[in-house]
Tab-separated table of C-alpha atoms and ligand atoms in Angstrom:
chain	number	residue	atom	x	y	z
A	1411	MET	CA	88.631	107.910	146.333
A	1412	ALA	CA	85.867	107.335	148.839
A	1413	THR	CA	84.440	110.767	148.087
A	1414	ASN	CA	84.530	110.117	144.389
A	1415	PHE	CA	82.764	106.800	144.721
A	1416	LEU	CA	80.048	108.315	146.834
A	1417	LEU	CA	79.497	111.146	144.376
A	1418	LEU	CA	79.392	108.724	141.482
A	1419	SER	CA	76.812	106.559	143.247
A	1420	LYS	CA	74.728	109.583	144.022
A	1421	PHE	CA	74.920	110.567	140.360
A	1422	SER	CA	73.514	107.264	139.192
A	1423	VAL	CA	70.827	107.075	141.871
A	1424	LEU	CA	69.735	110.595	141.010
A	1425	GLY	CA	69.849	109.803	137.321
A	1426	VAL	CA	67.514	106.847	137.795
A	1427	LEU	CA	65.151	108.777	140.056
A	1428	LEU	CA	65.048	111.691	137.656
A	1429	ALA	CA	64.495	109.412	134.711
A	1430	LEU	CA	61.512	107.936	136.596
A	1431	ALA	CA	60.279	111.393	137.560
A	1432	THR	CA	60.421	112.692	133.994
A	1433	THR	CA	58.288	109.855	132.662
A	1434	HIS	CA	55.324	111.184	134.670
A	1435	PRO	CA	53.328	113.883	132.949
A	1436	THR	CA	53.556	117.065	134.963
A	1437	SER	CA	52.436	120.657	134.598
A	1438	CYS	CA	55.453	121.880	136.526
A	1439	SER	CA	58.139	123.295	134.312
A	1440	CYS	CA	60.601	123.465	137.160
A	1441	HIS	CA	63.127	121.092	135.689
A	1442	TYR	CA	65.011	121.218	132.444
A	1443	THR	CA	63.907	119.009	129.577
A	1444	SER	CA	66.544	120.091	127.035
A	1445	ILE	CA	70.112	121.342	126.815
A	1446	PHE	CA	71.420	123.617	124.026
A	1447	SER	CA	75.158	124.131	124.054
A	1448	PHE	CA	77.791	126.187	122.243
A	1449	GLY	CA	81.556	126.189	122.606
A	1450	ASP	CA	84.758	124.341	121.763
A	1451	SER	CA	86.436	120.985	122.450
A	1452	LEU	CA	85.693	121.304	126.150
A	1453	ILE	CA	82.078	120.404	125.368
A	1454	ASP	CA	82.056	119.139	121.758
A	1455	THR	CA	80.410	115.697	121.814
A	1456	GLY	CA	81.088	114.899	118.152
A	1457	ASN	CA	80.788	117.850	115.755
A	1458	LEU	CA	84.457	118.264	114.847
A	1459	LEU	CA	84.689	114.524	114.197
A	1460	ARG	CA	81.881	114.881	111.665
A	1461	LEU	CA	83.533	117.894	110.001
A	1462	GLN	CA	86.658	115.839	109.195
A	1463	HIS	CA	86.908	114.011	105.914
A	1464	ASN	CA	87.906	110.769	107.555
A	1465	ASN	CA	87.890	109.599	111.130
A	1466	ALA	CA	91.562	108.680	111.197
A	1467	SER	CA	92.627	112.295	110.613
A	1468	PHE	CA	90.598	113.440	113.610
A	1469	GLU	CA	92.867	114.604	116.432
A	1470	CYS	CA	90.757	112.922	119.119
A	1471	TRP	CA	90.663	109.430	117.597
A	1472	PHE	CA	92.031	106.260	119.354
A	1473	PRO	CA	92.837	105.965	122.262
A	1474	TYR	CA	90.376	108.785	123.080
A	1475	GLY	CA	87.246	107.411	124.733
A	1476	ILE	CA	88.912	104.398	126.414
A	1477	THR	CA	87.594	105.056	129.911
A	1478	TYR	CA	83.853	105.251	129.425
A	1479	PHE	CA	82.660	104.748	125.848
A	1480	HIS	CA	85.515	102.322	124.991
A	1481	HIS	CA	85.844	103.842	121.502
A	1482	PRO	CA	86.269	107.383	120.103
A	1483	THR	CA	83.030	109.388	120.024
A	1484	GLY	CA	84.399	112.784	119.040
A	1485	ARG	CA	84.935	113.825	122.647
A	1486	CYS	CA	88.471	115.074	123.282
A	1487	SER	CA	89.066	113.160	126.504
A	1488	ASP	CA	89.307	109.592	127.786
A	1489	GLY	CA	85.609	109.621	128.742
A	1490	ARG	CA	82.714	111.898	129.563
A	1491	LEU	CA	82.885	115.685	129.467
A	1492	ILE	CA	81.387	118.201	131.907
A	1493	ILE	CA	78.275	118.489	129.720
A	1494	ASP	CA	77.769	114.704	129.857
A	1495	PHE	CA	77.814	114.743	133.656
A	1496	ILE	CA	75.387	117.687	133.713
A	1497	ALA	CA	73.028	115.784	131.375
A	1498	GLU	CA	73.261	112.678	133.597
A	1499	TYR	CA	72.606	114.796	136.638
A	1500	LEU	CA	69.479	116.315	135.086
A	1501	GLY	CA	68.258	112.872	134.012
A	1502	LEU	CA	68.660	113.749	130.324
A	1503	PRO	CA	70.370	111.779	127.550
A	1504	PHE	CA	73.852	112.844	126.415
A	1505	VAL	CA	73.438	115.949	124.245
A	1506	PRO	CA	73.746	114.857	120.583
A	1507	PRO	CA	76.053	116.786	118.233
A	1508	TYR	CA	74.273	118.992	115.696
A	1509	LEU	CA	76.135	117.405	112.779
A	1510	SER	CA	74.739	113.967	113.649
A	1511	ARG	CA	71.412	115.081	112.145
A	1512	GLY	CA	70.469	113.004	109.139
A	1513	SER	CA	72.611	110.095	110.290
A	1514	GLY	CA	69.960	107.642	111.442
A	1515	GLY	CA	67.330	110.268	112.378
A	1516	GLN	CA	69.091	111.748	115.408
A	1517	ASP	CA	66.638	112.724	118.116
A	1518	PHE	CA	66.966	116.375	119.177
A	1519	ARG	CA	63.988	116.377	121.568
A	1520	HIS	CA	66.247	116.794	124.589
A	1521	GLY	CA	68.593	119.313	123.033
A	1522	VAL	CA	71.446	119.798	120.625
A	1523	ASN	CA	75.150	120.445	121.056
A	1524	PHE	CA	76.558	122.977	118.563
A	1525	ALA	CA	80.059	123.111	120.080
A	1526	VAL	CA	82.988	122.348	117.786
A	1527	GLY	CA	86.521	121.468	118.878
A	1528	GLY	CA	88.864	124.300	117.938
A	1529	ALA	CA	86.070	126.851	117.543
A	1530	THR	CA	86.850	130.488	118.254
A	1531	ALA	CA	84.720	133.222	119.829
A	1532	LEU	CA	85.828	135.738	117.226
A	1533	ASP	CA	85.153	135.262	113.549
A	1534	TYR	CA	87.338	133.324	111.200
A	1535	ASN	CA	88.097	136.415	109.109
A	1536	PHE	CA	88.886	138.459	112.162
A	1537	ASN	CA	91.406	135.901	113.360
A	1538	GLU	CA	92.850	135.562	109.867
A	1539	HIS	CA	93.228	139.308	109.615
A	1540	GLY	CA	94.855	139.361	113.011
A	1541	GLY	CA	97.299	136.722	111.834
A	1542	THR	CA	96.253	134.136	114.375
A	1543	HIS	CA	94.134	131.995	112.107
A	1544	ASP	CA	94.757	128.243	111.927
A	1545	SER	CA	93.499	126.933	108.571
A	1546	ARG	CA	92.462	123.563	110.032
A	1547	ILE	CA	89.888	125.296	112.191
A	1548	ASN	CA	86.958	126.923	110.487
A	1549	ASN	CA	84.313	127.314	113.119
A	1550	SER	CA	83.293	130.166	115.362
A	1551	LEU	CA	80.527	131.119	117.741
A	1552	ALA	CA	78.829	133.025	114.887
A	1553	ILE	CA	78.677	129.848	112.761
A	1554	GLN	CA	77.234	127.875	115.693
A	1555	LEU	CA	74.564	130.556	116.145
A	1556	ARG	CA	73.728	130.286	112.444
A	1557	TRP	CA	73.375	126.487	112.756
A	1558	PHE	CA	71.032	127.033	115.695
A	1559	LYS	CA	68.858	129.456	113.694
A	1560	GLU	CA	68.776	127.082	110.737
A	1561	LEU	CA	67.674	124.181	112.925
A	1562	LEU	CA	65.047	126.201	114.827
A	1563	PRO	CA	62.031	125.517	112.531
A	1564	SER	CA	62.509	121.777	113.021
A	1565	LEU	CA	62.699	122.144	116.825
A	1566	CYS	CA	59.506	124.167	117.316
A	1567	ASP	CA	57.072	125.477	114.701
A	1568	SER	CA	55.492	128.466	116.392
A	1569	ASP	CA	56.646	131.325	118.552
A	1570	SER	CA	54.712	130.071	121.576
A	1571	LYS	CA	56.007	126.507	121.178
A	1572	CYS	CA	59.558	127.835	120.912
A	1573	ARG	CA	59.155	129.993	124.026
A	1574	ASP	CA	57.748	127.001	125.892
A	1575	LEU	CA	60.620	124.763	124.765
A	1576	PHE	CA	63.323	127.296	125.627
A	1577	SER	CA	61.784	128.175	128.992
A	1578	ARG	CA	62.401	124.523	129.933
A	1579	SER	CA	65.922	124.482	128.476
A	1580	LEU	CA	69.353	124.964	129.908
A	1581	PHE	CA	71.593	126.989	127.569
A	1582	ILE	CA	75.309	126.319	128.023
A	1583	VAL	CA	77.280	129.158	126.430
A	1584	GLY	CA	80.981	128.274	126.428
A	1585	GLU	CA	83.622	127.721	127.328
A	1586	ILE	CA	84.704	129.570	124.174
A	1587	GLY	CA	87.591	131.969	123.555
A	1588	GLY	CA	90.354	129.636	124.723
A	1589	ASN	CA	91.267	128.918	121.105
A	1590	ASP	CA	91.434	132.621	120.238
A	1591	TYR	CA	94.092	132.945	122.948
A	1592	SER	CA	95.997	129.734	122.231
A	1593	LEU	CA	96.183	130.483	118.494
A	1594	ALA	CA	97.652	133.888	119.359
A	1595	LEU	CA	100.048	132.306	121.879
A	1596	ASN	CA	101.238	129.813	119.264
A	1597	ARG	CA	101.942	132.706	116.918
A	1598	GLY	CA	104.206	134.267	119.522
A	1599	ARG	CA	101.873	137.153	120.324
A	1600	SER	CA	102.701	139.064	123.490
A	1601	LEU	CA	100.586	138.787	126.604
A	1602	GLU	CA	99.444	142.399	126.118
A	1603	GLU	CA	98.289	141.664	122.561
A	1604	ILE	CA	96.390	138.610	123.750
A	1605	LYS	CA	94.793	140.555	126.591
A	1606	SER	CA	93.491	143.051	124.047
A	1607	LEU	CA	91.443	140.209	122.507
A	1608	VAL	CA	89.665	139.486	125.785
A	1609	PRO	CA	87.047	142.301	125.690
A	1610	ARG	CA	86.160	141.326	122.105
A	1611	VAL	CA	85.760	137.677	123.081
A	1612	ILE	CA	83.537	138.616	126.020
A	1613	ASN	CA	81.540	140.951	123.794
A	1614	ASN	CA	80.747	138.110	121.380
A	1615	ILE	CA	79.736	135.773	124.195
A	1616	SER	CA	77.539	138.536	125.571
A	1617	SER	CA	75.757	139.077	122.247
A	1618	ALA	CA	75.069	135.343	121.991
A	1619	ILE	CA	73.566	135.340	125.506
A	1620	GLN	CA	71.396	138.370	124.703
A	1621	MET	CA	70.211	136.762	121.483
A	1622	PHE	CA	69.102	133.617	123.364
A	1623	ILE	CA	67.245	135.735	125.916
A	1624	GLN	CA	65.630	138.281	123.587
A	1625	GLU	CA	64.943	136.241	120.462
A	1626	ASN	CA	64.451	132.744	121.887
A	1627	GLY	CA	63.136	133.288	125.401
A	1628	ALA	CA	65.954	131.513	127.250
A	1629	VAL	CA	65.491	131.762	131.030
A	1630	THR	CA	68.397	129.706	132.375
A	1631	LEU	CA	71.913	130.057	130.998
A	1632	LEU	CA	75.106	128.482	132.266
A	1633	VAL	CA	78.197	130.441	131.253
A	1634	PRO	CA	81.481	128.666	131.997
A	1635	GLY	CA	84.636	130.640	132.704
A	1636	HIS	CA	88.047	129.555	131.473
A	1637	LEU	CA	90.266	126.864	132.988
A	1638	PRO	CA	93.680	127.745	134.460
A	1639	TYR	CA	95.754	127.741	131.256
A	1640	GLY	CA	98.994	127.862	133.231
A	1641	CYS	CA	98.303	124.298	134.417
A	1642	PHE	CA	98.083	122.789	130.899
A	1643	PRO	CA	101.055	120.498	130.060
A	1644	VAL	CA	101.167	121.893	126.511
A	1645	PHE	CA	101.834	125.426	127.785
A	1646	LEU	CA	104.032	124.270	130.703
A	1647	THR	CA	106.201	122.605	128.027
A	1648	ASP	CA	106.129	125.421	125.440
A	1649	PHE	CA	106.717	128.182	127.970
A	1650	LYS	CA	109.036	126.364	130.360
A	1651	SER	CA	110.947	128.874	132.438
A	1652	PRO	CA	114.171	128.653	134.459
A	1653	ASN	CA	112.749	131.190	136.942
A	1654	GLU	CA	111.081	129.621	139.933
A	1655	GLU	CA	109.019	132.779	140.494
A	1656	ASP	CA	107.233	132.206	137.151
A	1657	TYR	CA	105.457	129.271	138.808
A	1658	GLU	CA	102.782	129.271	141.501
A	1659	SER	CA	104.305	127.514	144.510
A	1660	GLU	CA	100.989	125.919	145.475
A	1661	THR	CA	100.273	124.314	142.080
A	1662	GLY	CA	103.408	124.388	139.925
A	1663	CYS	CA	101.338	126.110	137.215
A	1664	LEU	CA	102.596	129.081	135.180
A	1665	ARG	CA	101.596	132.251	136.946
A	1666	TRP	CA	101.279	134.584	133.910
A	1667	LEU	CA	99.052	132.166	132.004
A	1668	ASN	CA	96.765	131.642	134.980
A	1669	GLN	CA	96.573	135.420	135.220
A	1670	LEU	CA	95.320	135.472	131.617
A	1671	SER	CA	92.524	133.044	132.601
A	1672	GLU	CA	91.755	135.177	135.652
A	1673	PHE	CA	91.626	138.347	133.551
A	1674	ASN	CA	89.217	136.690	131.086
A	1675	ASN	CA	87.067	135.356	133.929
A	1676	HIS	CA	86.992	138.717	135.677
A	1677	LEU	CA	85.702	140.532	132.569
A	1678	LEU	CA	83.264	137.711	131.838
A	1679	GLN	CA	81.782	137.932	135.347
A	1680	GLU	CA	81.477	141.717	135.093
A	1681	GLU	CA	79.576	141.307	131.836
A	1682	ILE	CA	77.312	138.619	133.340
A	1683	HIS	CA	76.619	140.970	136.242
A	1684	ARG	CA	75.584	143.677	133.774
A	1685	LEU	CA	73.342	141.268	131.838
A	1686	ARG	CA	71.607	140.136	135.052
A	1687	HIS	CA	70.580	143.724	135.688
A	1688	LEU	CA	69.298	144.111	132.138
A	1689	HIS	CA	67.330	140.844	132.322
A	1690	PRO	CA	66.256	140.353	135.951
A	1691	HIS	CA	63.769	137.574	135.107
A	1692	VAL	CA	66.559	135.426	133.646
A	1693	THR	CA	69.013	133.273	135.606
A	1694	ILE	CA	72.557	133.553	134.291
A	1695	ILE	CA	74.804	131.141	136.156
A	1696	TYR	CA	78.569	131.609	136.057
A	1697	ALA	CA	80.377	128.258	136.099
A	1698	ASP	CA	83.644	128.787	137.935
A	1699	LEU	CA	85.746	126.071	136.281
A	1700	TYR	CA	88.938	127.898	137.269
A	1701	ASN	CA	88.413	127.557	141.004
A	1702	ALA	CA	86.924	124.074	140.685
A	1703	VAL	CA	90.256	122.940	139.192
A	1704	LYS	CA	92.312	124.933	141.687
A	1705	ALA	CA	90.488	123.114	144.498
A	1706	ILE	CA	91.707	119.784	143.112
A	1707	PHE	CA	95.272	121.102	143.152
A	1708	ARG	CA	94.874	122.098	146.790
A	1709	SER	CA	93.771	118.616	147.920
A	1710	PRO	CA	94.432	116.019	145.190
A	1711	ASP	CA	93.929	113.001	147.440
A	1712	LYS	CA	90.520	114.201	148.582
A	1713	PHE	CA	89.361	113.795	144.964
A	1714	GLY	CA	91.290	110.590	144.232
A	1715	PHE	CA	94.162	112.076	142.220
A	1716	ARG	CA	97.832	111.278	142.598
A	1717	LYS	CA	99.596	114.419	143.826
A	1718	GLY	CA	102.450	114.318	141.337
A	1719	ALA	CA	100.170	113.482	138.397
A	1720	LEU	CA	97.984	116.581	138.229
A	1721	LEU	CA	100.406	118.386	135.903
A	1722	LEU	CA	101.181	115.255	133.878
A	1723	THR	CA	99.640	114.148	130.619
A	1724	CYS	CA	98.162	110.648	130.751
A	1725	CYS	CA	98.411	110.046	127.011
A	1726	GLY	CA	101.473	111.320	125.140
A	1727	GLY	CA	105.224	111.037	124.639
A	1728	GLU	CA	108.501	111.586	126.448
A	1729	GLY	CA	109.093	115.002	127.911
A	1730	PRO	CA	108.650	117.003	131.048
A	1731	TYR	CA	104.949	116.736	131.971
A	1732	ASN	CA	104.743	113.599	129.689
A	1733	TYR	CA	103.964	115.991	126.861
A	1734	ASN	CA	105.725	115.919	123.513
A	1735	LYS	CA	104.432	117.773	120.446
A	1736	SER	CA	105.861	115.195	118.039
A	1737	VAL	CA	104.344	112.269	119.957
A	1738	HIS	CA	100.871	113.644	120.606
A	1739	CYS	CA	98.201	111.410	122.120
A	1740	GLY	CA	96.753	109.378	119.258
A	1741	VAL	CA	99.884	109.147	117.098
A	1742	ARG	CA	102.093	106.076	116.772
A	1743	GLY	CA	104.449	105.765	119.712
A	1744	ALA	CA	102.275	107.635	122.198
A	1745	LYS	CA	101.836	105.901	125.544
A	1746	VAL	CA	98.738	105.794	127.729
A	1747	CYS	CA	99.030	105.797	131.524
A	1748	GLN	CA	97.690	102.902	133.603
A	1749	ASP	CA	95.028	104.826	135.473
A	1750	PRO	CA	93.750	108.035	133.806
A	1751	SER	CA	91.604	108.814	136.858
A	1752	GLN	CA	94.745	109.761	138.814
A	1753	TYR	CA	95.878	112.309	136.200
A	1754	GLY	CA	94.883	115.917	135.631
A	1755	SER	CA	95.476	116.114	131.897
A	1756	TRP	CA	94.458	113.586	129.273
A	1757	ASP	CA	96.426	114.801	126.237
A	1758	GLY	CA	98.163	118.003	127.313
A	1759	THR	CA	95.282	120.302	126.317
A	1760	HIS	CA	92.164	118.488	127.517
A	1761	MET	CA	91.516	117.210	131.005
A	1762	THR	CA	90.656	113.679	132.083
A	1763	GLU	CA	87.117	112.453	132.655
A	1764	ALA	CA	88.007	112.296	136.351
A	1765	VAL	CA	88.637	116.065	136.441
A	1766	TYR	CA	85.502	116.808	134.422
A	1767	ARG	CA	83.449	114.736	136.862
A	1768	VAL	CA	84.747	116.658	139.878
A	1769	ILE	CA	84.059	119.977	138.098
A	1770	ALA	CA	80.504	118.921	137.186
A	1771	THR	CA	79.787	117.844	140.763
A	1772	GLY	CA	81.102	121.187	141.982
A	1773	LEU	CA	78.682	122.914	139.613
A	1774	MET	CA	75.569	120.882	140.340
A	1775	GLU	CA	76.039	120.596	144.106
A	1776	GLY	CA	77.977	123.820	144.672
A	1777	PRO	CA	79.965	125.877	145.274
A	1778	TYR	CA	81.150	126.557	141.718
A	1779	ALA	CA	77.816	127.555	140.140
A	1780	ILE	CA	77.144	131.240	140.905
A	1781	PRO	CA	74.266	131.567	141.735
A	1782	PRO	CA	73.672	127.900	142.578
A	1783	PHE	CA	71.288	125.800	140.523
A	1784	ASN	CA	67.812	125.828	141.998
A	1785	LEU	CA	67.566	122.168	142.916
A	1786	SER	CA	64.699	122.629	145.341
A	1787	HIS	CA	62.502	120.389	143.228
A	1788	LEU	CA	65.161	117.702	143.561
A	1789	LEU	CA	65.293	117.765	147.341
A	1790	PRO	CA	62.580	115.137	147.943
A	1791	LEU	CA	64.413	112.904	145.488
A	1792	LEU	CA	67.687	113.477	147.268
A	1793	GLN	CA	66.084	112.640	150.600
A	1794	ASN	CA	64.700	109.411	149.154
A	1795	ALA	CA	68.093	108.676	147.726
A	1796	ALA	CA	69.550	108.841	151.228
A	1797	HIS	CA	67.625	105.645	152.047
A	1798	VAL	CA	69.285	103.812	149.199
A	1799	SER	CA	72.443	102.132	150.425
A	1800	TYR	CA	75.464	103.269	148.430
B	511	NAG	C1	63.285	127.322	143.249
B	511	NAG	O1	62.272	126.566	142.616
B	511	NAG	C2	61.112	126.420	143.422
B	511	NAG	C3	60.177	125.436	142.732
B	511	NAG	O2	60.007	125.740	141.369
B	511	NAG	C4	60.496	127.800	143.629
B	511	NAG	O3	59.326	127.695	144.426
B	511	NAG	C5	61.518	128.690	144.347
B	511	NAG	O4	61.029	129.989	144.467
B	511	NAG	C6	62.827	128.730	143.568
B	511	NAG	N1	63.843	129.407	144.359
B	511	NAG	C7	64.622	130.356	143.856
B	511	NAG	C8	65.628	130.929	144.790
B	511	NAG	O5	64.534	130.735	142.699
B	512	NAG	C1	83.484	107.615	112.197
B	512	NAG	O1	83.172	107.726	113.575
B	512	NAG	C2	81.790	107.817	113.840
B	512	NAG	C3	81.620	108.034	115.338
B	512	NAG	O2	82.344	107.125	116.097
B	512	NAG	C4	81.102	106.542	113.355
B	512	NAG	O3	79.706	106.671	113.575
B	512	NAG	C5	81.358	106.360	111.864
B	512	NAG	O4	80.816	105.145	111.441
B	512	NAG	C6	82.866	106.377	111.584
B	512	NAG	N1	83.074	106.345	110.143
B	512	NAG	C7	83.979	105.541	109.580
B	512	NAG	C8	84.087	105.654	108.088
B	512	NAG	O5	84.671	104.747	110.220
B	513	NAG	C1	84.796	128.325	106.339
B	513	NAG	O1	83.401	128.230	106.621
B	513	NAG	C2	82.609	129.161	105.912
B	513	NAG	C3	81.186	129.079	106.443
B	513	NAG	O2	80.778	127.760	106.648
B	513	NAG	C4	82.731	128.851	104.417
B	513	NAG	O3	81.956	129.771	103.697
B	513	NAG	C5	84.209	128.958	103.987
B	513	NAG	O4	84.350	128.578	102.653
B	513	NAG	C6	85.084	128.060	104.858
B	513	NAG	N1	86.493	128.334	104.569
B	513	NAG	C7	87.423	127.368	104.500
B	513	NAG	C8	88.799	127.817	104.186
B	513	NAG	O5	87.169	126.180	104.655
B	514	NAG	C1	82.273	138.382	116.917
B	514	NAG	O1	83.349	139.257	116.637
B	514	NAG	C2	83.614	139.457	115.287
B	514	NAG	C3	84.881	140.269	115.165
B	514	NAG	O2	85.055	141.133	116.257
B	514	NAG	C4	82.391	140.052	114.599
B	514	NAG	O3	82.658	140.278	113.233
B	514	NAG	C5	81.234	139.081	114.769
B	514	NAG	O4	80.076	139.575	114.188
B	514	NAG	C6	80.998	138.746	116.212
B	514	NAG	N1	80.055	137.656	116.302
B	514	NAG	C7	79.137	137.561	117.253
B	514	NAG	C8	78.282	136.377	117.257
B	514	NAG	O5	78.995	138.405	118.090
B	515	NAG	C1	109.999	113.991	122.040
B	515	NAG	O1	109.889	112.833	121.252
B	515	NAG	C2	110.945	112.702	120.299
B	515	NAG	C3	110.595	111.510	119.402
B	515	NAG	O2	110.349	110.354	120.171
B	515	NAG	C4	112.275	112.550	121.024
B	515	NAG	O3	113.319	112.461	120.075
B	515	NAG	C5	112.484	113.777	121.923
B	515	NAG	O4	113.651	113.613	122.687
B	515	NAG	C6	111.301	113.974	122.854
B	515	NAG	N1	111.430	115.233	123.573
B	515	NAG	C7	111.658	115.298	124.887
B	515	NAG	C8	111.738	116.673	125.474
B	515	NAG	O5	111.770	114.302	125.594
C-alpha cells in the first residue's frame, strides 16, 4: 500500500510539473506532445460505447467507471486504463476516442485513440471464414488504420507538418489479437489451431507498425505484449480442470493458456527485433505486460493487493473466481466487491484500475519497457520532485 501511495503521489507531482513544463514554448522536441493508439478493450477509452445503438446495451456500462470517473466512460474497467496512466505520466490529457469527433468539437491536438473493445487483429471476413467471427464485433486493426488515414488531413495539412507532428508522437500499437484467440477458444478450437493464428496476428501488427514508420514518420512506438490469459477468471471458469498439474503452482493460473500468451509474446518480440534492424532510427519499445502482471502475483502485498483476490473477479456473480457467465458484471444481480483495488480482475476479462496502474508504472519507470523510455529530459523534474514532500 505504501508503495502504491508513493507511486501515485509521484504520478501527480510529475503530471503537474510536466503540465507546467509543456506550457513553455520550447524548440526541444524531446518529449511527446501526442498519443495515437490502436487496439482493443484494453485501451479503448470510448469508441465501442459510441458504436452501440444505445448506452444501456453497452457491455461496459454501470457499474463500470465507479473508482475514478464515477460513471461509465466506455472504458472496460472500474477506472483508468494503462493508456490513461501513460498520458498522465507524460503530462498529456486522456486520449480522446476517435468516435467522439463531432460531439462538441472534440480536441485531437494531443492525439486520438482508435482502439475499439472487441476489435481483432485479423479482418472481419477472415475471422468469419475461419468460423470464429462474433457478429456483435465488427472492428479490426485494418478498420482502425482506415479511420486514421481518413482523419489525417484534419490533423496536419502538409507532409512536413505531419512528419513534425508524428516525430513528437507516441504510437501505441496494441494490445490486439487477444480477441482473435478468445473468439477461437469460445468456438472450441484446439490450442494448435489457435497457435496457427499467431503468426498472422503478428504479421498484421507488423504491417501497421511499418506503415506508421514509412508513411507517417513515426519515431517512437510502444508495442504491448499480451497479458497472461491463464489468469483470467473467465478462462479459469470455462476451462476448469481437475488436474493440479494444469495450474501453475506459483500463481494458480492455467498453464496452457499462459503458454499461449508466451508464444504470442515470443513471436511478437522476434518481429520487433527484426523491425528494429530495418529501421534503426526508430525506437520500438516492447511493453512486457505479461511479466508486469506476473510480478504482482509473486508479491501481491508489495503492490497493495489481497493475496487470495488476484484470481477473483471484483464485479460479477456466484461461482468459483466470482465469475458467472449468466450474472456478468453490469447485469441485474451482479455484485461489486468492497475494494476493487485489492482485486486482480474487474469483470473476469478486464483487470482493475489498480492492476493497470502498477503495469503503467512498470512501463514508465522500468523494468517492463524494453528498451526503457528515454526519460533523461525528465530527470531534473524528478530531482525537483524529490523536494516536494509526499
Ligand atoms: C535521451 O534523450 C536525450 C535528450 O533528448 C539525448 O541527449 C540522449 O542521447 C537520449 N538517450 C538515448 C539513449 O537515446
Ligand atoms: C451515452 O454515454 C456517453 C458517454 O458517457 C454520454 O456522453 C451520452 O450522453 C450517453 N447517451 C445517452 C443517450 O445517455
Ligand atoms: C462491418 O463494417 C464494415 C466496414 O465498416 C461494413 O462495411 C459492414 O457492413 C459491417 N458489417 C456488419 C455486419 O455490420
Ligand atoms: C490482416 O490480415 C488479414 C487476413 O490475414 C488481411 O486480409 C488484412 O489485409 C490484414 N490487415 C492488415 C492491416 O495487415
Ligand atoms: C451462476 O448464477 C446462476 C444464476 O444466479 C446460478 O443459478 C448458478 O448456480 C451460478 N453458477 C455457479 C457456478 O455458482
